[in-house]
Coordinates of N, CA and C in Angstrom, one line a residue:
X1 N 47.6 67.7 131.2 CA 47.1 69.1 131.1 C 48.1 70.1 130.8
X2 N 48.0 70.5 129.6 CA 49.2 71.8 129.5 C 49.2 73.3 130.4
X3 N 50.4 73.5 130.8 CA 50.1 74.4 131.2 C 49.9 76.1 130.7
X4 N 49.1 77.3 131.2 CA 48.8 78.4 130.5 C 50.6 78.8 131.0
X5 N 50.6 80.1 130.1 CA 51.6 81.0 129.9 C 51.9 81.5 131.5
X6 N 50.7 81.8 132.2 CA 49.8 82.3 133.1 C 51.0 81.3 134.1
X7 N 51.3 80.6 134.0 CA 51.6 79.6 135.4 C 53.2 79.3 135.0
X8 N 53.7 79.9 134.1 CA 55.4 79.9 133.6 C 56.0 81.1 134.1
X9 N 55.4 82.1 134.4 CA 55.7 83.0 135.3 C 56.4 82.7 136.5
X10 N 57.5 83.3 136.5 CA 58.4 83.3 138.2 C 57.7 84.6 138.7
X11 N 57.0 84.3 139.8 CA 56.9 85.3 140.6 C 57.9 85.5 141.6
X12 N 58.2 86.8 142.3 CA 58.9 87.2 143.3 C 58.7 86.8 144.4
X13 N 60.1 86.1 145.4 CA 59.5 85.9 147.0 C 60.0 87.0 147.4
X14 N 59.7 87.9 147.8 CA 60.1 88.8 148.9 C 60.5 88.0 150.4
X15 N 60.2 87.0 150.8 CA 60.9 86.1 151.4 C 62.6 85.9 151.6
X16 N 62.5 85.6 150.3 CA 63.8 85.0 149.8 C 64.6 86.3 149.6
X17 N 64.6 87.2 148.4 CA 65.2 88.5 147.9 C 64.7 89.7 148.8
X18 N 63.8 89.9 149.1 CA 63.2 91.2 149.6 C 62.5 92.1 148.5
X19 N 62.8 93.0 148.5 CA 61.9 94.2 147.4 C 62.3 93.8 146.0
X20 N 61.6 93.6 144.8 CA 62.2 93.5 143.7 C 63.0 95.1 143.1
X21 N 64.0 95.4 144.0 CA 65.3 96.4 143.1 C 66.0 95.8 142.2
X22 N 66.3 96.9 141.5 CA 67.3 96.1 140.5 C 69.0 95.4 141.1
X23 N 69.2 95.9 142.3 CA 70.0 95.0 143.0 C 70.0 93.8 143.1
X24 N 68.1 93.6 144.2 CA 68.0 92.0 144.2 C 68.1 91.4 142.9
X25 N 67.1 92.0 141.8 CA 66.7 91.2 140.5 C 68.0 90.2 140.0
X26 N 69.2 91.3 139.9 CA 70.8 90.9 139.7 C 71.3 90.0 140.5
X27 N 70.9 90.1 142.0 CA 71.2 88.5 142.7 C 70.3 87.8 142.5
X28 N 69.2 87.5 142.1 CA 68.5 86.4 142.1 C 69.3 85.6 140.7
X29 N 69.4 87.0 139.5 CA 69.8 85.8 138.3 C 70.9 84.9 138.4
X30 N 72.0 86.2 139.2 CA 73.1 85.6 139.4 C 72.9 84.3 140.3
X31 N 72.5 83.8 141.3 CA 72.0 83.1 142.1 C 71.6 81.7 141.2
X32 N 71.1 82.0 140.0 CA 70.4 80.7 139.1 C 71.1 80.8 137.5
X33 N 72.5 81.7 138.2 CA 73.5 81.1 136.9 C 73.1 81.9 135.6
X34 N 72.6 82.9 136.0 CA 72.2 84.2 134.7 C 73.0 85.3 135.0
X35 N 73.6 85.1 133.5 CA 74.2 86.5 133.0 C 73.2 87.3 132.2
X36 N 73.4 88.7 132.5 CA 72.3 89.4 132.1 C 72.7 91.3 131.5
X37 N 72.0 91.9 130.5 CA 72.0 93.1 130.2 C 71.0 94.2 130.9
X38 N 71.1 95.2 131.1 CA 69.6 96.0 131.1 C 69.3 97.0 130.5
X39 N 68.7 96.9 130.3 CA 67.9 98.3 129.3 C 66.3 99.1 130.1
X40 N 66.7 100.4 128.9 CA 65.3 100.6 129.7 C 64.8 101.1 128.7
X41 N 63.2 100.4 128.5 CA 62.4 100.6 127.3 C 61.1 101.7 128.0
X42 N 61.1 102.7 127.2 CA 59.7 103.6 127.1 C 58.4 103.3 127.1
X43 N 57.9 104.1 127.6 CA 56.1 103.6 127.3 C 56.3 103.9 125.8
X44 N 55.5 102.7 125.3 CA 55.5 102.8 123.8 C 56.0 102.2 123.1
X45 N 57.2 101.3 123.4 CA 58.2 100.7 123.3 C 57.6 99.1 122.9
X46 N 57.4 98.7 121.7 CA 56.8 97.3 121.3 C 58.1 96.7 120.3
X47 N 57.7 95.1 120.8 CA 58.7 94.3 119.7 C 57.8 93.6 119.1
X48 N 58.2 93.2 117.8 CA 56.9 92.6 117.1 C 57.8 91.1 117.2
X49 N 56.7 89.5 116.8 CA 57.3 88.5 117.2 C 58.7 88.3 116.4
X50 N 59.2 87.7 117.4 CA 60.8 87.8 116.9 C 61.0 85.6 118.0
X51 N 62.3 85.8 117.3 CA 63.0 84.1 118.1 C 64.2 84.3 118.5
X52 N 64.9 84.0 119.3 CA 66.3 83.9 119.8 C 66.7 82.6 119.5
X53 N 67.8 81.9 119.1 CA 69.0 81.3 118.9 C 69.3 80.4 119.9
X54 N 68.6 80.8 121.2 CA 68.8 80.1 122.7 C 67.7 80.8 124.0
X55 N 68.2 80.3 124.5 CA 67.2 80.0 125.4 C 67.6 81.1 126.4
X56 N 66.3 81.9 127.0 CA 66.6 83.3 128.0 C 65.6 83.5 128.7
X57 N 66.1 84.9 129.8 CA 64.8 84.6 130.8 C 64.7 86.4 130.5
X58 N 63.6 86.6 130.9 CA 63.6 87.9 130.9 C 62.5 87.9 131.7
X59 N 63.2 89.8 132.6 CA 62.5 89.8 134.0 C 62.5 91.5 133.5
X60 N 61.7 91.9 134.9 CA 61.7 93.1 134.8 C 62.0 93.7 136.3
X61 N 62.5 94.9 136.8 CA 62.6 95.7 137.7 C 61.6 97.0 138.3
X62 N 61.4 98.0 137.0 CA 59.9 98.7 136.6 C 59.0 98.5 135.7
X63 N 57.9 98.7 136.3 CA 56.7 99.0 135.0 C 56.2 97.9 134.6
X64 N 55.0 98.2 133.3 CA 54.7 96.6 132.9 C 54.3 96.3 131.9
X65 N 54.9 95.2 131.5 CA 55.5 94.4 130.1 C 54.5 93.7 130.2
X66 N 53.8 93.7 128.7 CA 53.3 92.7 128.1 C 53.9 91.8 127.4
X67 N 53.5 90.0 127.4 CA 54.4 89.5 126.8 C 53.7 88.1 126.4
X68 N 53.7 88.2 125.2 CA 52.9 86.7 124.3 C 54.0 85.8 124.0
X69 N 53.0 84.8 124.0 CA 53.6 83.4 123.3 C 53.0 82.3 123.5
X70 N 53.2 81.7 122.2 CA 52.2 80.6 122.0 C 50.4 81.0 122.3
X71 N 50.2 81.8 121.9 CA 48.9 82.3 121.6 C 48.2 82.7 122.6
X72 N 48.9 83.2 123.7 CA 48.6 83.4 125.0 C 49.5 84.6 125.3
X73 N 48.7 85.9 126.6 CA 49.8 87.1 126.4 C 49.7 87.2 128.2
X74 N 50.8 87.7 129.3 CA 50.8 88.0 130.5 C 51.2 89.1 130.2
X75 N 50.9 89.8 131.4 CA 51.9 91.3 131.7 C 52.8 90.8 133.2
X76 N 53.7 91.2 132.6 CA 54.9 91.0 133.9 C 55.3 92.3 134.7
X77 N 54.9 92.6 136.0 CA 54.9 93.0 137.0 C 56.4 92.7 137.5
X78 N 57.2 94.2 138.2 CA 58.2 94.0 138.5 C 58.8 92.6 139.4
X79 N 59.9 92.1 139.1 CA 60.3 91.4 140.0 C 59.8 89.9 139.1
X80 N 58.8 89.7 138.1 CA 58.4 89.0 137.5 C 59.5 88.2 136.8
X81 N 59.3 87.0 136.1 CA 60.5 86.9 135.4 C 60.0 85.4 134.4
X82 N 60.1 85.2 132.9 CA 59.6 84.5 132.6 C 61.1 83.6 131.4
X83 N 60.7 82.2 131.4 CA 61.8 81.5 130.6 C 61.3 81.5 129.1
X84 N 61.9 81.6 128.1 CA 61.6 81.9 126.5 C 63.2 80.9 125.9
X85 N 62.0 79.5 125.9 CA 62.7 78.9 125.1 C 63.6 79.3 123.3
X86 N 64.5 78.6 123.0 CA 65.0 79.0 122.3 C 64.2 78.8 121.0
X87 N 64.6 79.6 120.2 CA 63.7 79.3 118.3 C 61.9 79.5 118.7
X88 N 61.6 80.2 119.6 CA 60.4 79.9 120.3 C 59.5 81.3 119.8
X89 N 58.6 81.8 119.1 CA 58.4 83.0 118.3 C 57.3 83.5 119.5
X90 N 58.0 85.0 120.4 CA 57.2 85.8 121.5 C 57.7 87.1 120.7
X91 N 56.7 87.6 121.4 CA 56.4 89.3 121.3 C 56.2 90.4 122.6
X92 N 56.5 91.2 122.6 CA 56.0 92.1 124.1 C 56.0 93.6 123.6
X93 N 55.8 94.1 124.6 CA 55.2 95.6 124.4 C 55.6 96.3 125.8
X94 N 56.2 97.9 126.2 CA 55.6 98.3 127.3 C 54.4 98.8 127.4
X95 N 53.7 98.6 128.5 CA 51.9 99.1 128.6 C 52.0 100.1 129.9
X96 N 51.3 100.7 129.9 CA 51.3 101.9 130.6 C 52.1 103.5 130.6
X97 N 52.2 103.8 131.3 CA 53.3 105.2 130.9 C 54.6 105.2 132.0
X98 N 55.1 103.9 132.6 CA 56.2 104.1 133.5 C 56.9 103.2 132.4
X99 N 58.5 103.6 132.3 CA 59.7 103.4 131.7 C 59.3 101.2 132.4
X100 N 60.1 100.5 131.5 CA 60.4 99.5 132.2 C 61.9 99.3 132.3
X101 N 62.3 98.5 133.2 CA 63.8 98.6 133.1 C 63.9 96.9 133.6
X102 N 64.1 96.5 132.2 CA 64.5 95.4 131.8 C 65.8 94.8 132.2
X103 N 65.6 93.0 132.1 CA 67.3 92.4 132.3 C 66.8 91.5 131.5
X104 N 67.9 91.1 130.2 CA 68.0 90.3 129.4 C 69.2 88.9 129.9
X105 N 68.7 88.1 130.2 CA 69.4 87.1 130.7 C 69.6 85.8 130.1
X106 N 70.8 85.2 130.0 CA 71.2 84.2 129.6 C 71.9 83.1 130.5
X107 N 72.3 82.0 130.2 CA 72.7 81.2 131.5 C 74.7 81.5 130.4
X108 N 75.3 81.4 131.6 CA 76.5 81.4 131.3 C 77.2 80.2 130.6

């Protein structure tokens, strides 16, 4: 049975990290060997499908990101965090009117 988009999702343990701040967010990647950038994209703020070269994870800290692939779309809620294989054609969007504040992550 394949799995949905829906179930590739890392959700956050508050358990484990506590509140998804962009402090924890940075220990968690660091934690699983991710080096990472951040940005912060606007409400309004869409990328049309595009591929990376390698393989990344992308999470978020605020706000919420929509995010397709393979014909299937999630919105990622802070603390979220999803794997995007490499050469692999995804697209996202921000949705609503709060800033997201993104981490682009790669493994070292």
């Amino acid at each position: 049975m394949k799995s949905s988009l829906k179930d590739k999702v890392e959700k956050w343990d508050k358990s484990k990290y506590g509140e998804p701040t962009e402090e924890n967010i940075a220990k968690k990647l660091k934690d699983q060997g991710y080096s990472y950038i951040t940005y912060v994209f606007p409400p309004g703020t869409d990328f049309s499908p595009h591929t990376h070269p390698y393989t990344k994870k992308d999470s978020i800290a605020s706000g919420r990101f929509l995010f397709g692939m393979d014909g299937e779309e999630v919105i990622l809620q802070p603390g979220e965090m999803i794997e995007v294989p490499a050469n692999k054609v995804h697209y996202a969007r921000v949705v609503g009117d709060e800033d997201v504040i993104f981490f682009d992550s790669t493994k070292k």
